PDB file of C-alpha atoms in Angstrom:
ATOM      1  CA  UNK A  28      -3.839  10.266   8.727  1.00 78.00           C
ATOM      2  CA  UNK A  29      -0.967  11.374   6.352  1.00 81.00           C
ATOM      3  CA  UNK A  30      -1.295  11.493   2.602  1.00 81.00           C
ATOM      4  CA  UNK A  31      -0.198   8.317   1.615  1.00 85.00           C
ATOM      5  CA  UNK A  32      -2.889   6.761   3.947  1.00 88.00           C
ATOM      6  CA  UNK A  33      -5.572   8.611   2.348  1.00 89.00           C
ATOM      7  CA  UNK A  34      -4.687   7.832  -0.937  1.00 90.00           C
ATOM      8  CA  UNK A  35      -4.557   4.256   0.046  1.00 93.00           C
ATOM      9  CA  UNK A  36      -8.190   4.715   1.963  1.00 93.00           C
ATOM     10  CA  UNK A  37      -9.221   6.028  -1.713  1.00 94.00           C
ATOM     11  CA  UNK A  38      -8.126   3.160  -3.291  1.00 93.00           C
ATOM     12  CA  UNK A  39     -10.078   0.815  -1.336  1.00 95.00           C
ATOM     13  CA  UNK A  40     -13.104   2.524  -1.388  1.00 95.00           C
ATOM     14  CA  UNK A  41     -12.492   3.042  -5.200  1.00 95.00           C
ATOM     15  CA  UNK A  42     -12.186  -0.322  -5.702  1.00 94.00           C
ATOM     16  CA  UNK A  43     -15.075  -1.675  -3.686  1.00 96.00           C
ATOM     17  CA  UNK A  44     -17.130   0.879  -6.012  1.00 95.00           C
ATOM     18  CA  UNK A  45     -15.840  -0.440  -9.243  1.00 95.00           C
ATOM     19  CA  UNK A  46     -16.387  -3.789  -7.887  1.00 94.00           C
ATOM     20  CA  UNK A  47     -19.650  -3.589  -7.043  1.00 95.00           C
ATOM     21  CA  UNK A  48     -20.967  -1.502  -9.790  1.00 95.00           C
ATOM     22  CA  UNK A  49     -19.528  -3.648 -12.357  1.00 95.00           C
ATOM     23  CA  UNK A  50     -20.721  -6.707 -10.926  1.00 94.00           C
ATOM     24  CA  UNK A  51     -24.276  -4.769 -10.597  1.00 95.00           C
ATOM     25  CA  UNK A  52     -23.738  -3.800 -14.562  1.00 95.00           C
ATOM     26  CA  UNK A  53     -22.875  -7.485 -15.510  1.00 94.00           C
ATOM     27  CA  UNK A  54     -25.774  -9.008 -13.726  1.00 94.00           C
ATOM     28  CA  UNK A  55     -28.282  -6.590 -14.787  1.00 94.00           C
ATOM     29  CA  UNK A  56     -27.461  -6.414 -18.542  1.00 93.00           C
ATOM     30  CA  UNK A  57     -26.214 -10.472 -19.295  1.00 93.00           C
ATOM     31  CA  UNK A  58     -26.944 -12.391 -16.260  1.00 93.00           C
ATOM     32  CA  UNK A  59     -30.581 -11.632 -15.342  1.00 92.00           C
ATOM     33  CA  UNK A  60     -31.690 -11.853 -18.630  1.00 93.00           C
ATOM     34  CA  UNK A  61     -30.188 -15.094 -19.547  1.00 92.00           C
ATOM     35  CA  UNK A  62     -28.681 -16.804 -16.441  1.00 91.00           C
ATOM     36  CA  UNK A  63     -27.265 -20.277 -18.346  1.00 90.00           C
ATOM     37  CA  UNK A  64     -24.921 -17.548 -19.594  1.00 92.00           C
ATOM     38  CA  UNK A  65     -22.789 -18.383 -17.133  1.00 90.00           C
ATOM     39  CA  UNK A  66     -21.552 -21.772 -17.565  1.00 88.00           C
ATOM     40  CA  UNK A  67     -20.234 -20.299 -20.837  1.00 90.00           C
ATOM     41  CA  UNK A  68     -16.601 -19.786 -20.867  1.00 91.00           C
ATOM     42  CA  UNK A  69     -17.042 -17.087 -23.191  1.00 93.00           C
ATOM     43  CA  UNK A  70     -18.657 -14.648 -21.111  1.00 94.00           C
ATOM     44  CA  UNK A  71     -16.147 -14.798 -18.343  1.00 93.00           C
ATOM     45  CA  UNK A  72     -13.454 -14.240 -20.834  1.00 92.00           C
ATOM     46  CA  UNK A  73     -15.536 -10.592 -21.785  1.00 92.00           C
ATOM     47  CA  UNK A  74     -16.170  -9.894 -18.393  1.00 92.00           C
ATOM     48  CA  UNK A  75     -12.876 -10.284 -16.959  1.00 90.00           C
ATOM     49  CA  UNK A  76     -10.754  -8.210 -19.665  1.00 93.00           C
ATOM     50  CA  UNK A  77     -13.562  -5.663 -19.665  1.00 92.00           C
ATOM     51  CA  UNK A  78     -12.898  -5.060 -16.096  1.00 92.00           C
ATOM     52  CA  UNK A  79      -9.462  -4.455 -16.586  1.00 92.00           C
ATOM     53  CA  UNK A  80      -9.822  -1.413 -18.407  1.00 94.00           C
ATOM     54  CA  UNK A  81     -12.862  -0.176 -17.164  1.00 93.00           C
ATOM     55  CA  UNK A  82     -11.360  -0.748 -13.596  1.00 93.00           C
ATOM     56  CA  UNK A  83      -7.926   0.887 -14.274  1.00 94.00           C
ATOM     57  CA  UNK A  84      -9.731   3.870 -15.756  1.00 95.00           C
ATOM     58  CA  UNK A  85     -12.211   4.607 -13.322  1.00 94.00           C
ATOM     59  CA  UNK A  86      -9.316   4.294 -10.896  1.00 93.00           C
ATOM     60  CA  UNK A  87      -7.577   6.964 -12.424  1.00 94.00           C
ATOM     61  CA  UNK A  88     -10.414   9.271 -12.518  1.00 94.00           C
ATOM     62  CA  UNK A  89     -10.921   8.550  -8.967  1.00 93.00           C
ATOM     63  CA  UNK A  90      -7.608   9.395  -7.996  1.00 90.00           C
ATOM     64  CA  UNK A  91      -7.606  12.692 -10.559  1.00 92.00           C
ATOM     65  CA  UNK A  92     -10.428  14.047  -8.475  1.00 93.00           C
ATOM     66  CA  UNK A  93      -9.027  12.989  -4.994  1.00 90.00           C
ATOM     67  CA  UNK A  94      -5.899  14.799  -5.880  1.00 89.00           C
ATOM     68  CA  UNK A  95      -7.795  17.726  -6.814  1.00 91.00           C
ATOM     69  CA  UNK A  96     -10.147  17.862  -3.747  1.00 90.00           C
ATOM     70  CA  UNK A  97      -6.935  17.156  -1.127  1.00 87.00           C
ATOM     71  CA  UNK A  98      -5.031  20.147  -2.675  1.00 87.00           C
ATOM     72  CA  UNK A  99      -8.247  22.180  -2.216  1.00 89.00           C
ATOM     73  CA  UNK A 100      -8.807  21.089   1.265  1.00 87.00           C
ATOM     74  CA  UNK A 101      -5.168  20.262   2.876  1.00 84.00           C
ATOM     75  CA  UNK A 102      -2.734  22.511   0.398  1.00 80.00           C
ATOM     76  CA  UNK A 103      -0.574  19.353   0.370  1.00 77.00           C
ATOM     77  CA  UNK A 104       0.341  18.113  -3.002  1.00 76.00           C
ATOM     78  CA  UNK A 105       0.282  13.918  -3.157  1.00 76.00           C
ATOM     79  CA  UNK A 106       4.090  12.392  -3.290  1.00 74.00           C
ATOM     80  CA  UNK A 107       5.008  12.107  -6.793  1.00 75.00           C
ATOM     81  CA  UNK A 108       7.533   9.410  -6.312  1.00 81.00           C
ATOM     82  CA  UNK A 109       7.768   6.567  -3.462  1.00 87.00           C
ATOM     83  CA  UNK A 110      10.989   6.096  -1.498  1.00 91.00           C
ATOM     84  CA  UNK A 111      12.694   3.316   0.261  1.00 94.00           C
ATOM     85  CA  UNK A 112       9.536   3.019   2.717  1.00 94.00           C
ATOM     86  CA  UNK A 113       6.822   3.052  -0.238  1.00 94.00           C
ATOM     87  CA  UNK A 114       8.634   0.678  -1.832  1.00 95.00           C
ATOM     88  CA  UNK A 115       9.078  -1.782   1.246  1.00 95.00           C
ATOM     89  CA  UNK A 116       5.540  -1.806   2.018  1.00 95.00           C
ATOM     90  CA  UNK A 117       4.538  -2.343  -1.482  1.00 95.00           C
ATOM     91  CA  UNK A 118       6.559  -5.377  -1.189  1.00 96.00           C
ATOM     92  CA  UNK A 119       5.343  -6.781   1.671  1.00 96.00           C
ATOM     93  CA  UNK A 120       1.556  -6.126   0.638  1.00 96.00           C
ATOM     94  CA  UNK A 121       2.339  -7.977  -2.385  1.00 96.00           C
ATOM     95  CA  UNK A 122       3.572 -10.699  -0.851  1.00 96.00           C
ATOM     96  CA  UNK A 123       0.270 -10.689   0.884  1.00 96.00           C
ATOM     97  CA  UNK A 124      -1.929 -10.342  -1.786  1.00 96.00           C
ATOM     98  CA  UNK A 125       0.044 -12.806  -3.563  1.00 97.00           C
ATOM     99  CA  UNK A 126      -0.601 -15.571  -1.090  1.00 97.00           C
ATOM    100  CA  UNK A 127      -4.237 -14.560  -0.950  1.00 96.00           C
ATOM    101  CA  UNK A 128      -4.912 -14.546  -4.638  1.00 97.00           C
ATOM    102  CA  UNK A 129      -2.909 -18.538  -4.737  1.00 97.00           C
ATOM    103  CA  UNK A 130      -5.042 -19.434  -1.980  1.00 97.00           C
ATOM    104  CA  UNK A 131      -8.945 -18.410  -4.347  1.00 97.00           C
ATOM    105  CA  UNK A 132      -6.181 -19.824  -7.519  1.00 97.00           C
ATOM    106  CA  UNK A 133      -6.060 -23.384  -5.781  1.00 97.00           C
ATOM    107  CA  UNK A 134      -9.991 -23.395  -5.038  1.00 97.00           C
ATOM    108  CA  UNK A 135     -11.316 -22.491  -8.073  1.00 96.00           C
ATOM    109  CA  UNK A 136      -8.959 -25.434  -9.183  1.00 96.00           C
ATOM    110  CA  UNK A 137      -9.917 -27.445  -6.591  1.00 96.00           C
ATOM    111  CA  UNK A 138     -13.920 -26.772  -7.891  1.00 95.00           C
ATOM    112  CA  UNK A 139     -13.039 -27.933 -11.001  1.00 94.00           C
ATOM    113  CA  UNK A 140     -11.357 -31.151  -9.805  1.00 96.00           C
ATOM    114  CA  UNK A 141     -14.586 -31.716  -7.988  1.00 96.00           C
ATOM    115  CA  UNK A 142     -16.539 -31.363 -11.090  1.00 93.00           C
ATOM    116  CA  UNK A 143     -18.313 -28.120  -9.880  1.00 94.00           C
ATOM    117  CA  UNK A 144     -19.648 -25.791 -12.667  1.00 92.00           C
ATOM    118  CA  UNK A 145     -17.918 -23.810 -14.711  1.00 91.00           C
ATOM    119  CA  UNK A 146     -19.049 -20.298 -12.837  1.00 92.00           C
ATOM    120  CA  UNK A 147     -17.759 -21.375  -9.469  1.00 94.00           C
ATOM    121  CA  UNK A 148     -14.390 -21.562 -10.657  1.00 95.00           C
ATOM    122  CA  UNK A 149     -14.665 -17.734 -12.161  1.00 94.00           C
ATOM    123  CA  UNK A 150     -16.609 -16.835  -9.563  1.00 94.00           C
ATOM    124  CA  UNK A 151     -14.062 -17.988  -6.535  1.00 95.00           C
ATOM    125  CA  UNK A 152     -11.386 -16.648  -9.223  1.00 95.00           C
ATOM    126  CA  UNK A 153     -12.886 -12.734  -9.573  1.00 93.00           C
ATOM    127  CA  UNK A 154     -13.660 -12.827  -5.430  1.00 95.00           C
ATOM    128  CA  UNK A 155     -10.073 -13.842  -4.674  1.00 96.00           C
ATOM    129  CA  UNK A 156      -8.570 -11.462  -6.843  1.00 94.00           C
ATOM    130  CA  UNK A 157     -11.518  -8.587  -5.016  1.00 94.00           C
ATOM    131  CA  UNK A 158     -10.139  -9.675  -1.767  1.00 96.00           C
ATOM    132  CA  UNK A 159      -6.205 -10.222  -2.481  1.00 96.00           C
ATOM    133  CA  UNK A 160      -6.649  -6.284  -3.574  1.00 94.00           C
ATOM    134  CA  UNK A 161      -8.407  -4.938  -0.934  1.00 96.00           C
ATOM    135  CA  UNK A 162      -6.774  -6.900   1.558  1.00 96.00           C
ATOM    136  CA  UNK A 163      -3.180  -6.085   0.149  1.00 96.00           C
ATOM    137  CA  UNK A 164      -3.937  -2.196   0.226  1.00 95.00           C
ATOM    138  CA  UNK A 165      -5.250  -2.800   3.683  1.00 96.00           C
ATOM    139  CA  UNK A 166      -2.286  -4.078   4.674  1.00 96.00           C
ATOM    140  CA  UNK A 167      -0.368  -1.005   3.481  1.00 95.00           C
ATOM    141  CA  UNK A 168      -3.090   1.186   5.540  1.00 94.00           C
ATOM    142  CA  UNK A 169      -1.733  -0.858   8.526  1.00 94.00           C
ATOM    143  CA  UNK A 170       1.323  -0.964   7.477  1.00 94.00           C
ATOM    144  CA  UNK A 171       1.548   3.188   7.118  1.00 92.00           C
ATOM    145  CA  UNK A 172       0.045   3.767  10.370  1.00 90.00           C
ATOM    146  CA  UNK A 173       1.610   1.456  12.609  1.00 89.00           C
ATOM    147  CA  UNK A 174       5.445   1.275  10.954  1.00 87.00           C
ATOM    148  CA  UNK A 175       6.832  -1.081   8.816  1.00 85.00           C
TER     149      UNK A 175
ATOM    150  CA  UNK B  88      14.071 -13.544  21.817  1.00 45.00           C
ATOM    151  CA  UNK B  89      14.572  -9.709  21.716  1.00 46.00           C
ATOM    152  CA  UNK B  90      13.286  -7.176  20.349  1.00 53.00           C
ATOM    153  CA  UNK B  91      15.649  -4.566  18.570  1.00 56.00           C
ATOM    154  CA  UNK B  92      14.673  -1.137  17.305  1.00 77.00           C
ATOM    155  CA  UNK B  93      16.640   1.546  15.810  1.00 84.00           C
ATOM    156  CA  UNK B  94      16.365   5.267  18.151  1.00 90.00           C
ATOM    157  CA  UNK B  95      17.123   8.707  16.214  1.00 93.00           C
ATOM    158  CA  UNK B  96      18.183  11.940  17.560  1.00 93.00           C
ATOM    159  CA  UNK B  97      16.657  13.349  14.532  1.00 95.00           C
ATOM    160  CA  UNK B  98      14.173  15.763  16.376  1.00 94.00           C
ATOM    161  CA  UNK B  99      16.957  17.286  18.142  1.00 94.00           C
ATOM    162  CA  UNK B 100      19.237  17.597  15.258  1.00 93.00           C
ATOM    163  CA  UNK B 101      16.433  19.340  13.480  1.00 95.00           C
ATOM    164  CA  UNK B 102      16.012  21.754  16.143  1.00 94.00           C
ATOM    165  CA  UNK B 103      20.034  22.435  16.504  1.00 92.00           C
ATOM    166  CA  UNK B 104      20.307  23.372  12.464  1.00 92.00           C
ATOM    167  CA  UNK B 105      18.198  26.511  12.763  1.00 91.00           C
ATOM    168  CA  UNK B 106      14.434  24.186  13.628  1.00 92.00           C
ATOM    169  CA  UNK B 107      14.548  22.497   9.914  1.00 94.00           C
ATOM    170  CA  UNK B 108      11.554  21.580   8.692  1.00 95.00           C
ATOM    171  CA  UNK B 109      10.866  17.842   7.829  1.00 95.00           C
ATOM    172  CA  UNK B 110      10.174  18.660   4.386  1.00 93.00           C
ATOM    173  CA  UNK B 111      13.800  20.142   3.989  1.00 95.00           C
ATOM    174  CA  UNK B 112      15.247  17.215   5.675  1.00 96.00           C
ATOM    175  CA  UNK B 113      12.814  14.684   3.303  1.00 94.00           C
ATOM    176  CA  UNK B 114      13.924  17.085   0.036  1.00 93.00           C
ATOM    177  CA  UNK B 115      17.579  16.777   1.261  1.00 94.00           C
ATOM    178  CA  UNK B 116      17.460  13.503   1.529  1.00 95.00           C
ATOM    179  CA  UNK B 117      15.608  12.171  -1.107  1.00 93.00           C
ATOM    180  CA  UNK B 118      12.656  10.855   0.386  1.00 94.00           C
ATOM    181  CA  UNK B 119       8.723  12.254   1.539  1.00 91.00           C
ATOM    182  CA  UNK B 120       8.250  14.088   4.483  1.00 90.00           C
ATOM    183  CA  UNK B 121       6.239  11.267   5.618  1.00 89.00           C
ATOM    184  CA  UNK B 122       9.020   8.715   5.431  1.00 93.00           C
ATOM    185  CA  UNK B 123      11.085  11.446   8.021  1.00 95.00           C
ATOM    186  CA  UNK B 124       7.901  11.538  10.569  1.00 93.00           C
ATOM    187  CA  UNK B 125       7.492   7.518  10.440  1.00 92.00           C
ATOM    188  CA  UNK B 126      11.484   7.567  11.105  1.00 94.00           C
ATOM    189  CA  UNK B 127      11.563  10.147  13.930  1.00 94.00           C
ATOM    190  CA  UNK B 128       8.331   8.006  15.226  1.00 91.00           C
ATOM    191  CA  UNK B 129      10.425   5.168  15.526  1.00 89.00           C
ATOM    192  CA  UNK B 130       7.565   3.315  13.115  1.00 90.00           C
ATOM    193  CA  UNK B 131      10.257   3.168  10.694  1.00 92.00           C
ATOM    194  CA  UNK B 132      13.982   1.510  10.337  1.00 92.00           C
ATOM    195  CA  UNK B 133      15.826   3.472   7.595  1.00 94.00           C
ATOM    196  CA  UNK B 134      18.121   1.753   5.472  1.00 94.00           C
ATOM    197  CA  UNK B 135      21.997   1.835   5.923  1.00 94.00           C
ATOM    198  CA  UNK B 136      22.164   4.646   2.855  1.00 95.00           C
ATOM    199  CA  UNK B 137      19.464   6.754   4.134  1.00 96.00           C
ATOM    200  CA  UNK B 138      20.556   6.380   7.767  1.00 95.00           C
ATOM    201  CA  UNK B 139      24.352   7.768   6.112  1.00 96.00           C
ATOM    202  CA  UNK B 140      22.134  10.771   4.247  1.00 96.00           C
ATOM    203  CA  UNK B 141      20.708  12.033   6.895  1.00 96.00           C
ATOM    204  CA  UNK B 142      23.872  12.019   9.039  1.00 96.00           C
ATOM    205  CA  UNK B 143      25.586  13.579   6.064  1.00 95.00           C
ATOM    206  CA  UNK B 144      23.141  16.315   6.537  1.00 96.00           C
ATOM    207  CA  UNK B 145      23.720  17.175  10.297  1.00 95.00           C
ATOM    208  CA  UNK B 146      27.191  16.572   9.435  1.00 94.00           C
ATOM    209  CA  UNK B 147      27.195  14.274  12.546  1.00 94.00           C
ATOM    210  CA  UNK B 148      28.363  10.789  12.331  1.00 95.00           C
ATOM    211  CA  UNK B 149      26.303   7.729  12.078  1.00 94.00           C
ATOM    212  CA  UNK B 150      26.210   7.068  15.672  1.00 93.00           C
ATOM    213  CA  UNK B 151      25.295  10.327  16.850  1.00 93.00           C
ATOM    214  CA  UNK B 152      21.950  10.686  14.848  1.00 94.00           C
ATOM    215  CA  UNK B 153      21.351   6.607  14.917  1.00 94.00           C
ATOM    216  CA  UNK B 154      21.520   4.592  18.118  1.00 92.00           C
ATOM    217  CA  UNK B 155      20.887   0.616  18.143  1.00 89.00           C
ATOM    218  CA  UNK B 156      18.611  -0.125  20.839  1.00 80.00           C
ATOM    219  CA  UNK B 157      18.335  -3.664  22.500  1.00 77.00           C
ATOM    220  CA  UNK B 158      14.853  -4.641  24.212  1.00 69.00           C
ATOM    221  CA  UNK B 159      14.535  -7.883  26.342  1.00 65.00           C
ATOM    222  CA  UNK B 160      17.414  -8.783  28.382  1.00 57.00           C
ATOM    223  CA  UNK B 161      18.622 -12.192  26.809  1.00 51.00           C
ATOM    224  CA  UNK B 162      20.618 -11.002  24.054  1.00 51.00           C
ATOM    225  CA  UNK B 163      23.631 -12.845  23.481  1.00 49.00           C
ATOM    226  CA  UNK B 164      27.038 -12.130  22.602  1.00 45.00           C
TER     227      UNK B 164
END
């Protein structure tokens, strides 16, 4: 496994964490306590820019101390810049996750056409967007090891 | 149909410029030492530029470091 597969193992694992113990934070402090709160548009307008930051944060602190703990156990310093093959696979991952995030896009629609409540549609919206990221760095993980 | 892939003498190459490293190919050619392994793998079709880089750095012509392989037997002219 070379270093751009690791960091892209990292990054999968890293967000599964964030995932999970944000979703963990949300429930606990707003949801148990008061679960109407979520057919109130309101509250999935917090949550979802309050992951943004949090997420890209904790991200970079993830990635601060995998950097530091690969130098200390390979010697190999992370790529600072991608090349022609980075970029490529980027692309096509994109493409994927782009197609996967449409795909939760339309269904939340379509639960809102169907007169569902209003926490399906957020709810399908923040699980496709989970799943079109770990599923698009998962493709770059195959991607990387198999050839692009 | 048929499938095509690109074959590399870049191992060899390597070894006839005093055994250069991949990392001093990758630095000399602008790209990680990862993208050189995938490439001398055969995971990994260079593009046209790099292809002429690395070439440039063997100062061997295209065809010598690159070769276009055919697989499958109903390609057509």
């Amino acid at each position: 496994m070379d270093q751009k597969e690791r960091q892209v193992l990292v990054t999968i694992l890293a967000t599964i964490l964030i995932f999970v113990v944000y979703s963990l934070f949300v429930y606990n402090r707003y949801i148990a306590p008061d679960p109407e709160i979520i057919n109130n548009s309101s509250f999935w307008g917090k949550a979802f820019l309050l992951l943004i930051p949090v997420a890209i944060v904790a991200q970079i602190i993830i990635h601060i101390i995998f950097a530091i703990v690969n130098k200390a156990v390979t010697n190999e310093d992370i790529p600072s810049k991608d090349d022609e093959r980075d970029k490529l696979i980027e692309l096509k991952s994109i493409r994927i996750s782009h197609w996967i995030f449409t795909l939760g896009f339309m269904l939340a629609m379509g639960s809102q056409a169907l007169k569902m409540e209003l926490s399906v549609m957020f709810i399908t919206l923040i699980a496709s967007g989970f799943l079109s990221g770990i599923i698009s760095e998962g493709a770059k993980l195959y991607f990387y090891h198999r050839g692009v | 149909m048929s499938r095509c892939n690109i074959g590399n003498n870049i191992r060899v190459m390597r070894f006839h410029n005093n055994e250069m490293t991949q990392q001093e190919l990758a630095d000399r050619t602008g790209v990680t030492r990862q993208t050189i392994v995938a490439i001398e793998q055969g995971k990994y079709s260079p593009s046209l530029e790099l292809a002429f880089r690395i070439a440039r750095v063997f100062n061997k012509p295209l065809e010598e470091v690159f070769s276009y392989l055919v697989v499958g037997n109903d390609e057509k002219d």
